XYZ file of C-alpha atoms in Angstrom:
661
model
C -17.776 40.923 0.176
C -20.537 38.340 0.320
C -19.579 34.768 -0.542
C -21.589 33.508 -3.518
C -24.146 30.800 -2.806
C -24.288 27.602 -4.814
C -25.828 24.197 -4.310
C -23.615 21.410 -3.049
C -21.983 19.627 -5.950
C -22.216 22.653 -8.261
C -19.168 24.572 -7.069
C -16.390 25.384 -9.562
C -12.966 24.009 -8.684
C -9.394 24.466 -9.941
C -8.716 20.819 -9.025
C -9.678 19.060 -12.221
C -9.239 15.360 -12.938
C -6.070 15.920 -14.960
C -4.401 17.742 -12.074
C -5.425 15.086 -9.553
C -4.140 12.346 -11.871
C -0.827 14.066 -12.577
C -0.029 14.191 -8.863
C -1.253 10.698 -8.007
C 1.011 8.276 -6.184
C 3.775 8.813 -3.680
C 7.486 8.222 -3.228
C 8.425 4.775 -1.940
C 11.392 2.666 -0.871
C 13.664 5.331 0.538
C 17.298 4.298 0.959
C 20.762 5.756 1.292
C 23.773 5.246 -0.967
C 26.615 6.617 1.080
C 25.473 10.067 2.168
C 22.952 10.372 -0.675
C 19.241 9.658 -0.286
C 17.438 7.734 -3.055
C 13.823 6.653 -3.575
C 11.338 5.553 -6.249
C 8.739 7.986 -7.554
C 5.676 7.650 -9.822
C 5.384 9.175 -13.278
C 1.654 9.012 -14.222
C 2.228 11.005 -17.428
C 4.908 8.517 -18.565
C 2.710 5.457 -18.763
C 2.541 5.091 -14.986
C 6.167 3.979 -14.630
C 8.229 4.470 -11.461
C 11.632 6.057 -11.721
C 14.601 6.035 -9.360
C 15.420 9.440 -7.867
C 18.539 10.612 -6.035
C 19.454 13.682 -4.018
C 23.178 14.224 -3.789
C 24.931 14.732 -0.471
C 25.867 18.317 -1.292
C 22.235 19.247 -1.881
C 20.801 20.615 -5.067
C 17.689 19.441 -6.892
C 16.551 15.845 -6.961
C 17.503 13.938 -10.113
C 15.672 11.177 -11.961
C 18.341 8.515 -12.439
C 16.627 6.478 -15.153
C 14.824 7.836 -18.223
C 11.738 6.321 -19.791
C 11.000 3.452 -20.372
C 12.876 2.151 -17.297
C 10.326 1.222 -14.646
C 11.715 0.422 -11.194
C 9.091 -1.959 -9.850
C 9.034 -5.602 -8.818
C 6.160 -8.029 -9.345
C 7.035 -10.499 -6.582
C 3.683 -11.701 -5.147
C 2.171 -9.237 -7.714
C 2.130 -6.414 -5.152
C 5.892 -6.204 -5.459
C 8.532 -5.426 -2.898
C 11.583 -3.281 -2.476
C 12.914 -3.076 -6.069
C 16.389 -1.575 -5.636
C 19.550 -1.363 -3.561
C 22.840 0.484 -3.891
C 26.249 1.269 -2.431
C 29.200 3.589 -2.924
C 32.105 2.303 -4.968
C 35.797 2.925 -4.588
C 37.989 4.675 -7.128
C 35.665 7.535 -7.961
C 33.165 5.388 -9.881
C 30.246 6.754 -7.881
C 27.285 4.612 -6.811
C 26.370 1.130 -7.982
C 22.637 0.453 -7.979
C 20.768 -2.766 -8.691
C 17.085 -2.586 -9.609
C 14.189 -4.662 -10.942
C 12.714 -3.485 -14.259
C 8.959 -3.998 -14.455
C 8.688 -4.913 -18.141
C 10.874 -8.045 -18.021
C 11.351 -8.430 -14.235
C 15.100 -8.825 -14.635
C 17.602 -7.358 -12.213
C 19.901 -4.728 -13.709
C 23.100 -3.121 -12.434
C 23.788 0.524 -13.197
C 26.585 2.992 -12.490
C 24.968 6.372 -13.186
C 28.145 8.411 -12.681
C 30.205 6.436 -15.190
C 30.116 8.213 -18.590
C 28.330 6.162 -21.223
C 27.215 3.493 -18.779
C 23.819 1.861 -19.283
C 21.893 -0.622 -17.151
C 23.194 -4.144 -17.735
C 21.167 -7.291 -16.978
C 22.154 -9.549 -14.106
C 19.412 -12.190 -14.316
C 18.002 -14.318 -17.130
C 14.676 -14.142 -18.865
C 12.141 -16.922 -18.355
C 9.007 -17.713 -20.342
C 7.511 -20.215 -17.876
C 4.305 -18.833 -16.333
C 5.104 -15.508 -14.708
C 8.830 -16.042 -15.237
C 11.518 -15.101 -12.727
C 10.975 -12.204 -10.360
C 13.231 -10.571 -7.780
C 12.694 -8.276 -4.787
C 14.128 -6.941 -1.537
C 17.790 -6.978 -2.649
C 20.913 -6.368 -0.546
C 24.483 -6.185 -1.815
C 26.905 -8.681 -0.302
C 30.420 -8.760 -1.707
C 30.261 -9.624 -5.387
C 26.618 -10.696 -5.246
C 23.165 -9.307 -4.671
C 21.069 -11.386 -2.232
C 17.311 -11.165 -2.643
C 13.980 -12.975 -2.889
C 13.619 -15.076 -6.040
C 10.083 -15.935 -7.163
C 10.062 -18.622 -9.844
C 6.995 -19.845 -11.698
C 6.988 -23.550 -12.478
C 3.764 -23.712 -14.489
C 0.965 -21.632 -15.948
C -1.329 -21.442 -12.879
C -0.963 -18.475 -10.509
C -0.096 -20.864 -7.671
C 2.574 -22.773 -9.635
C 5.342 -20.861 -7.915
C 8.228 -21.268 -5.490
C 10.168 -18.646 -3.527
C 13.680 -18.826 -2.152
C 16.480 -16.535 -1.095
C 19.022 -16.333 -3.889
C 22.446 -14.868 -4.631
C 22.946 -13.247 -8.034
C 26.505 -12.518 -9.223
C 27.208 -8.877 -10.042
C 29.485 -9.800 -12.943
C 26.504 -10.563 -15.180
C 27.297 -14.248 -15.543
C 23.716 -15.203 -14.644
C 22.170 -12.942 -17.304
C 22.051 -15.886 -19.695
C 22.533 -18.756 -17.276
C 19.937 -19.583 -14.607
C 22.349 -22.074 -13.014
C 24.705 -19.211 -12.083
C 22.109 -18.026 -9.554
C 22.841 -19.625 -6.181
C 19.814 -20.618 -4.114
C 20.402 -19.908 -0.434
C 17.263 -21.560 0.986
C 15.376 -24.707 0.019
C 11.950 -23.281 -0.755
C 10.143 -25.244 1.943
C 8.315 -22.053 2.965
C 5.809 -20.523 0.574
C 6.691 -16.877 1.206
C 9.823 -15.047 2.240
C 11.127 -11.548 2.812
C 14.632 -10.595 1.746
C 17.642 -11.209 3.991
C 19.060 -8.759 6.505
C 22.788 -9.265 7.082
C 24.499 -8.573 10.397
C 27.165 -5.825 10.404
C 29.968 -8.394 10.458
C 28.346 -10.372 7.631
C 28.319 -13.590 9.676
C 24.551 -13.939 10.195
C 21.380 -13.345 8.224
C 17.720 -13.058 9.244
C 14.579 -13.160 7.148
C 10.820 -13.721 7.510
C 8.796 -16.686 6.221
C 5.164 -17.786 6.301
C 2.933 -20.362 4.642
C -0.612 -20.855 3.423
C -3.261 -20.394 4.715
C -1.727 -17.674 6.906
C -1.318 -14.121 5.693
C 1.734 -12.257 7.022
C -0.346 -10.409 9.632
C -1.705 -13.734 10.929
C 1.668 -15.286 11.700
C 5.249 -15.208 10.422
C 8.508 -16.776 11.558
C 11.824 -14.978 11.930
C 14.633 -17.190 10.653
C 18.293 -16.848 11.673
C 21.228 -18.543 9.959
C 24.999 -18.379 9.857
C 26.673 -17.081 6.717
C 29.519 -19.495 5.999
C 32.864 -18.352 4.556
C 31.835 -19.704 1.142
C 28.573 -17.705 1.202
C 25.993 -20.295 2.194
C 23.277 -20.077 4.859
C 23.780 -22.758 7.501
C 21.819 -23.862 10.545
C 18.654 -21.888 9.797
C 16.255 -21.882 12.749
C 13.180 -20.007 13.940
C 13.984 -17.500 16.687
C 10.678 -15.621 16.914
C 7.097 -15.830 15.713
C 4.809 -18.592 14.529
C 1.026 -19.124 14.275
C -0.710 -16.280 16.082
C 2.379 -14.040 16.174
C 3.156 -11.771 13.235
C 6.733 -10.496 12.999
C 6.627 -7.568 10.575
C 10.316 -6.635 10.409
C 13.764 -7.572 11.717
C 16.836 -5.349 11.690
C 20.404 -5.389 13.013
C 21.869 -2.513 14.989
C 25.377 -1.182 14.318
C 26.757 -3.155 17.268
C 25.168 -6.414 16.140
C 22.014 -6.537 18.305
C 18.921 -8.018 16.664
C 15.680 -6.017 16.745
C 12.274 -7.233 15.613
C 8.732 -5.877 15.398
C 6.178 -8.384 16.718
C 2.514 -8.319 17.718
C 2.874 -11.051 20.357
C 1.266 -8.702 22.900
C -1.669 -7.728 20.662
C 0.097 -4.680 19.212
C 3.118 -4.484 16.909
C 5.881 -3.351 19.300
C 9.700 -3.293 18.962
C 11.711 -6.045 20.681
C 15.368 -6.780 21.320
C 15.953 -10.458 20.699
C 18.584 -12.751 22.176
C 18.931 -15.451 19.490
C 20.675 -17.854 21.875
C 18.047 -17.866 24.611
C 15.021 -16.786 22.582
C 14.322 -13.999 25.073
C 12.489 -11.066 23.509
C 12.433 -7.801 25.475
C 9.782 -5.226 24.551
C 11.649 -1.928 24.129
C 8.550 0.275 24.249
C 5.416 -1.514 25.465
C 2.456 0.541 24.265
C -0.995 -0.019 22.850
C 0.271 1.446 19.609
C 1.430 -0.026 16.337
C 5.163 0.097 15.537
C 4.519 -2.121 12.500
C 1.853 -3.034 10.009
C 0.625 -5.401 7.339
C 3.470 -6.807 5.248
C 1.731 -6.500 1.890
C 5.119 -6.030 0.209
C 8.546 -7.291 1.160
C 10.983 -4.593 2.191
C 8.607 -2.411 4.185
C 10.195 -1.063 7.345
C 8.885 0.720 10.403
C 12.145 0.855 12.379
C 15.660 1.981 11.399
C 18.570 1.770 13.864
C 20.997 4.695 13.864
C 24.754 4.243 14.090
C 24.955 5.897 17.534
C 22.391 3.585 19.153
C 18.924 5.205 19.013
C 16.265 3.695 16.758
C 13.992 5.645 14.437
C 10.472 4.224 14.728
C 7.067 4.796 13.192
C 4.308 4.401 15.764
C 0.761 5.366 16.653
C -2.879 4.336 16.501
C -4.331 4.646 13.034
C -1.739 7.000 11.591
C 1.979 6.629 12.293
C 4.336 9.398 13.364
C 8.136 9.366 13.460
C 9.890 9.092 16.814
C 13.368 8.399 18.107
C 13.537 5.552 20.625
C 16.269 5.004 23.186
C 16.414 1.182 23.265
C 18.043 1.145 26.686
C 15.579 3.355 28.573
C 12.452 3.048 26.411
C 12.222 6.832 26.108
C 10.493 7.885 22.897
C 10.608 11.433 21.516
C 8.444 12.332 18.531
C 9.725 14.502 15.721
C 8.414 18.057 15.505
C 6.838 19.054 12.232
C 3.545 19.255 10.350
C 3.505 15.612 9.217
C 0.754 13.435 10.652
C 1.255 10.183 8.715
C 4.406 8.325 7.675
C 4.691 5.484 5.185
C 6.532 2.259 6.166
C 9.835 3.194 4.564
C 12.738 4.472 6.664
C 16.475 4.794 6.049
C 19.331 6.215 8.069
C 22.867 7.464 7.488
C 24.961 8.721 10.379
C 22.712 10.944 12.467
C 20.140 11.454 9.707
C 16.855 9.646 9.151
C 14.836 9.674 5.939
C 11.175 8.792 5.427
C 8.019 9.569 3.451
C 5.383 11.654 5.220
C 2.239 13.686 4.596
C -0.355 15.777 6.413
C -3.828 17.157 5.707
C -2.057 20.155 4.122
C 0.712 18.356 2.250
C 0.919 15.282 0.046
C 3.571 12.616 0.587
C 7.119 13.946 0.402
C 10.608 12.784 1.360
C 11.609 14.151 4.767
C 15.051 14.296 6.377
C 15.506 14.422 10.150
C 18.859 15.428 11.617
C 18.782 13.781 15.033
C 21.782 15.844 16.151
C 19.815 19.090 15.877
C 16.204 17.848 15.883
C 15.584 19.714 12.629
C 13.353 18.117 10.002
C 12.958 19.334 6.429
C 11.571 18.257 3.067
C 14.313 17.080 0.709
C 12.381 15.460 -2.140
C 9.067 14.963 -3.945
C 7.924 18.305 -2.624
C 4.225 17.565 -2.317
C 1.613 19.623 -4.148
C 2.543 23.122 -5.245
C 0.050 23.734 -8.062
C -3.086 24.086 -5.935
C -4.208 26.957 -3.747
C -4.289 25.385 -0.241
C -7.548 27.224 0.379
C -9.216 24.440 -1.627
C -7.799 21.613 0.493
C -10.338 19.665 2.549
C -10.091 19.773 6.332
C -10.469 16.231 7.707
C -11.991 15.404 11.054
C -10.870 12.126 12.621
C -13.806 10.669 14.502
C -14.958 7.510 16.243
C -18.475 6.246 15.594
C -20.466 3.471 17.261
C -21.615 0.508 15.217
C -23.602 -2.627 16.003
C -23.038 -3.885 19.568
C -21.560 -0.450 20.362
C -18.282 -1.356 18.686
C -16.016 1.542 17.824
C -15.504 2.480 14.168
C -12.700 4.827 13.166
C -13.245 7.229 10.277
C -12.010 10.470 8.710
C -14.705 12.942 7.641
C -13.933 15.402 4.836
C -16.761 17.965 4.651
C -17.334 19.932 1.443
C -14.954 22.886 1.408
C -14.515 25.888 -0.903
C -12.983 29.288 -0.103
C -15.419 31.215 -2.302
C -18.680 29.272 -2.221
C -21.253 28.333 0.370
C -24.404 26.277 0.098
C -27.949 27.403 0.892
C -28.660 27.189 4.610
C -31.466 24.673 4.131
C -29.443 22.196 2.033
C -27.481 19.189 3.281
C -24.521 17.942 1.254
C -24.186 14.636 -0.552
C -21.551 12.326 0.934
C -19.550 9.418 -0.466
C -18.355 6.665 1.877
C -14.897 5.452 0.848
C -14.097 1.841 1.779
C -10.362 1.195 1.624
C -8.717 -1.803 0.001
C -6.934 -4.630 1.693
C -9.110 -5.232 3.596
C -6.219 -5.635 6.076
C -5.063 -2.054 5.654
C -6.078 1.449 6.712
C -6.194 5.039 5.486
C -4.722 8.054 7.312
C -6.106 11.617 7.157
C -3.729 13.195 4.635
C -4.033 15.390 1.570
C -5.398 13.423 -1.372
C -6.364 15.399 -4.471
C -8.783 12.648 -5.469
C -10.730 13.518 -2.312
C -10.230 17.251 -2.876
C -11.612 16.788 -6.398
C -14.977 16.028 -4.797
C -14.933 18.165 -1.644
C -13.983 21.307 -3.565
C -17.079 20.751 -5.717
C -19.353 20.406 -2.710
C -19.437 16.615 -2.230
C -18.382 15.305 1.176
C -16.208 12.233 1.652
C -15.819 9.953 4.663
C -13.068 7.323 4.762
C -13.950 4.428 7.048
C -11.356 2.275 8.798
C -13.897 -0.474 9.362
C -13.371 -3.466 11.637
C -10.523 -5.483 10.168
C -8.352 -2.444 9.480
C -4.764 -2.203 10.621
C -3.502 0.498 12.957
C -5.631 -0.353 15.992
C -4.188 -3.609 17.299
C -4.776 -7.282 16.527
C -8.209 -7.427 18.199
C -9.537 -4.720 15.864
C -7.989 -6.551 12.888
C -9.570 -9.820 13.952
C -13.104 -8.372 13.891
C -13.249 -9.231 10.215
C -12.217 -12.868 10.641
C -14.802 -14.901 8.708
C -16.970 -11.749 8.665
C -15.968 -10.138 5.361
C -19.068 -8.777 3.725
C -20.723 -8.385 7.123
C -18.625 -6.275 9.519
C -17.164 -4.025 6.814
C -20.607 -3.452 5.301
C -22.201 -2.797 8.700
C -19.462 -0.388 9.796
C -19.628 1.683 6.611
C -23.419 1.833 6.838
C -23.258 2.817 10.517
C -20.986 5.762 9.720
C -23.181 6.854 6.809
C -26.345 6.666 8.927
C -24.675 8.567 11.774
C -23.653 11.407 9.464
C -27.202 11.598 8.162
C -28.769 11.406 11.629
C -26.654 14.248 13.000
C -27.461 16.510 10.041
C -24.022 16.370 8.428
C -25.067 14.497 5.271
C -28.190 14.334 3.124
C -29.655 10.855 3.784
C -31.112 10.768 0.261
C -27.734 11.509 -1.358
C -25.324 8.959 0.083
C -22.996 6.896 -2.083
C -20.315 4.296 -1.466
C -17.119 3.652 -3.403
C -14.108 1.420 -3.053
C -11.363 -0.366 -4.934
C -10.139 -3.964 -4.646
C -11.393 -5.216 -1.253
C -13.126 -1.859 -0.953
C -14.867 -2.661 -4.244
C -16.197 -5.822 -2.582
C -17.500 -3.740 0.333
C -19.101 -1.212 -2.016
C -20.821 -3.864 -4.121
C -21.844 -5.929 -1.090
C -23.304 -2.781 0.454
C -25.442 -2.128 -2.618
C -26.632 -5.742 -2.463
C -27.467 -5.852 1.242
C -28.466 -2.357 2.414
C -30.716 0.479 1.279
C -28.423 3.201 2.636
C -26.875 4.307 -0.643
C -28.342 5.966 -3.710
C -25.462 4.739 -5.912
C -21.947 3.328 -5.832
C -18.563 3.293 -7.559
C -16.947 -0.149 -7.740
C -13.283 -0.266 -8.757
C -11.266 -3.421 -9.721
C -13.294 -5.398 -7.176
C -13.643 -8.819 -5.634
C -17.231 -9.836 -6.421
C -17.290 -13.633 -6.230
C -15.576 -15.416 -3.322
C -15.267 -18.797 -5.001
C -13.976 -17.307 -8.215
C -11.523 -15.074 -6.396
C -10.052 -17.987 -4.447
C -9.558 -19.931 -7.677
C -8.362 -17.127 -9.953
C -6.319 -14.682 -7.901
C -2.557 -14.673 -7.416
C -0.739 -16.974 -5.013
C -0.381 -14.535 -2.106
C -4.137 -14.099 -1.669
C -5.285 -17.507 -2.903
C -5.997 -18.566 0.705
C -6.824 -15.102 2.060
C -10.536 -15.874 2.008
C -9.972 -18.706 4.515
C -9.558 -16.063 7.197
C -11.934 -13.507 5.705
C -14.913 -15.723 4.938
C -14.170 -19.208 6.239
C -12.339 -22.422 5.329
C -12.861 -24.115 1.950
C -15.584 -26.460 3.210
C -17.829 -23.485 4.100
C -16.851 -21.156 1.276
C -19.653 -22.151 -1.095
C -22.260 -21.284 1.534
C -20.582 -17.968 2.399
C -20.332 -17.166 -1.293
C -24.083 -17.590 -1.751
C -24.774 -15.510 1.358
C -22.398 -12.613 0.720
C -20.952 -12.422 -2.789
C -22.370 -9.530 -4.837
C -22.496 -11.829 -7.881
C -24.704 -14.270 -5.981
C -26.818 -11.431 -4.599
C -27.004 -9.378 -7.796
C -30.791 -9.680 -7.718
C -30.829 -7.421 -4.668
C -28.902 -4.597 -6.350
C -31.170 -1.776 -7.505
C -29.004 1.342 -7.108
C -27.082 2.743 -10.099
C -23.334 2.134 -10.161
C -20.166 2.630 -12.165
C -17.800 -0.335 -12.472
C -14.133 0.398 -13.332
C -11.749 -2.434 -14.229
C -8.186 -2.879 -15.459
C -8.002 -5.563 -18.124
C -4.491 -6.658 -17.062
C -5.487 -7.171 -13.431
C -4.260 -10.552 -12.168
C -5.269 -9.916 -8.534
C -8.942 -9.142 -9.175
C -9.262 -10.390 -12.764
C -11.828 -8.896 -15.180
C -13.796 -12.147 -14.891
C -15.019 -10.897 -11.507
C -16.590 -7.794 -13.054
C -17.916 -9.745 -16.036
C -19.771 -12.174 -13.755
C -21.579 -9.333 -12.030
C -22.576 -7.808 -15.357
C -23.839 -11.187 -16.545
C -25.862 -11.645 -13.352
C -27.505 -8.257 -13.909
C -28.354 -8.864 -17.546
C -32.031 -8.311 -18.193
C -32.536 -6.295 -15.018
C -33.234 -2.550 -15.098
C -30.269 -1.450 -12.965
C -28.616 1.669 -14.448
C -24.876 1.145 -14.645
C -21.756 1.820 -16.674
C -18.747 -0.448 -17.177
C -15.407 1.097 -18.095
C -12.552 -1.307 -18.827
C -8.992 -0.060 -19.291
C -6.405 -1.823 -21.435
C -2.889 -1.890 -20.039
C -4.035 -1.280 -16.463
C -3.612 -3.779 -13.662
C -4.571 -3.668 -10.006
C -4.420 0.020 -9.151
C -4.626 2.545 -11.957
C -1.289 4.189 -12.773
C -1.763 5.999 -16.088
C -2.875 9.607 -16.027
C -5.443 9.212 -18.811
C -7.040 6.253 -17.018
C -7.329 8.167 -13.757
C -8.888 11.138 -15.548
C -11.574 8.960 -17.131
C -12.213 7.141 -13.860
C -12.606 10.315 -11.786
C -14.850 11.974 -14.343
C -16.993 8.857 -14.687
C -17.466 8.741 -10.933
C -18.422 12.410 -10.780
C -20.823 11.927 -13.695
C -22.574 9.180 -11.726
C -23.121 11.523 -8.789
C -24.253 14.362 -11.053
C -26.939 12.144 -12.548
C -28.091 10.340 -9.410
C -27.864 13.249 -6.942
C -29.260 15.794 -9.413
C -26.221 18.076 -9.214
C -26.197 21.300 -11.209
C -23.125 21.072 -13.393
C -22.403 20.440 -17.060
C -18.601 20.520 -17.096
C -18.036 16.792 -16.714
C -18.301 14.290 -19.591
C -21.509 12.324 -19.156
C -21.255 8.596 -18.631
C -24.242 6.753 -20.004
C -25.935 4.614 -17.374
C -27.618 1.692 -19.111
C -29.906 -0.896 -17.619
């Protein structure tokens, strides 16, 4: 039977915006409570909350532990961090879990197997600035040790962070003085503590402005005194120019750390007494990544001695490392990308993985047998896989013949083909961060477009993680230049080779990717239109208005404060709004404290009176990263409507967004 012909962009698709939105997000923060595996999972249809999910040791279906409105999510540094911990209890009481609730940012304790039990608060409320926030908890005796973020005023930078001990008896729920501070707050940022197996030592990471955690961190080591204090804290690894991403204790008390001292994040065994750090697997691969949130982990020691590791260039895969010989054996299975969350119990390892044919799911590896299987969040099962895009990971050449990594998703449909003389429209996706990267995995937001006949290319431009420190450093003081040039080089290459229609190219991005999209519209003529999502648009304004973590980020991205005004005039889309002529859609969450709505409003004000077709959609109750299903539906359909109008696509099944000058 002949396959029907239809123009690119006109193809029917079973992947509508509601389906893509309902399956948005991924499981995070995997952990074990005894022999059970637990994790957090998104609920877009329930206001975008995250619930806590468990899978019992005897098997059976996964269970949501907390009903609505409980939302297991921390706001430490706004991006959050590991929001829960747990342990088995004696006497048949089942597990005890401690979690941060997003709405009030208090820590709660909960015993889900105790009849009639409800979460009970452990920490007090605060009305000063952003209040009290908690992340990266570990249970230690009758306390939970964690990061405490405390706002001291109304400005985003009026904040201090310390390690703190919260009593499990609830005595601090109404008494801030019952919280014991374990460190003195001399460092601006901190990860949570990792306690040695004998409980006598603790390690944690710290860093200070203007460094970001991938620029340089310090690994601190201290003794835990019999009365529960941290004594003799000292730096045992890291510093300016060396980023330690994670530290972990083995079952026999050895200290492991992930450091990029050799230009790549590799695993090391550290002797705290001598300071000697031995690289356990020297490779030009990343065994770590950008510490955007506390509690991320790329390595997990097993009780018998081996270490589960995530490693690779670009995407990470799961392997088992022998720390004595350096032998590394990768896990068999279809998964091509793993998220930085690992946990182990006995001989079993748990993580979150995906592939071009499966969305992120919780995977269990039995190292005794080598067998891996899906045990939770079982990917996408409501879509015919015939509609999935088929990514091609490629390397392009940019200015000065520098390599640019990208994933190309051509239009794909099992029952449609385009006329032989037509080239497809393509959208360049610039990822956020910008110190981040995207792997080639199933994403229904991409499939939403490719199944309709619109190609997508995700660009890991210079500055992205996954390719070593030198690749990351390409963006130093070059934000708005290298990222823009790399995206344009990929777009031009696709057009030159006959893959994409040069007259129907678009660019889209969110957060830092929104900056790249807007800057591209202001400085190149490559794109016919763009989609700009909760963006940075004004360097000076961003440095003054954003949250504490990124308030000095632009020092490394654009230059120190004394040059920022000049760089702002040269590169900021707000300052260069007069050069924007292509239509665009601007999408913004009104509760965004990372890229506040003022950024978007300045661009709109700068364009006032100019005949640039655009639409501005602002969403109440949304912050940085859309989480509600109805918001994602409107955003996807608005983006498609832009392409329908600008590219001249033949379809009438998407609500039209009015583009006004």
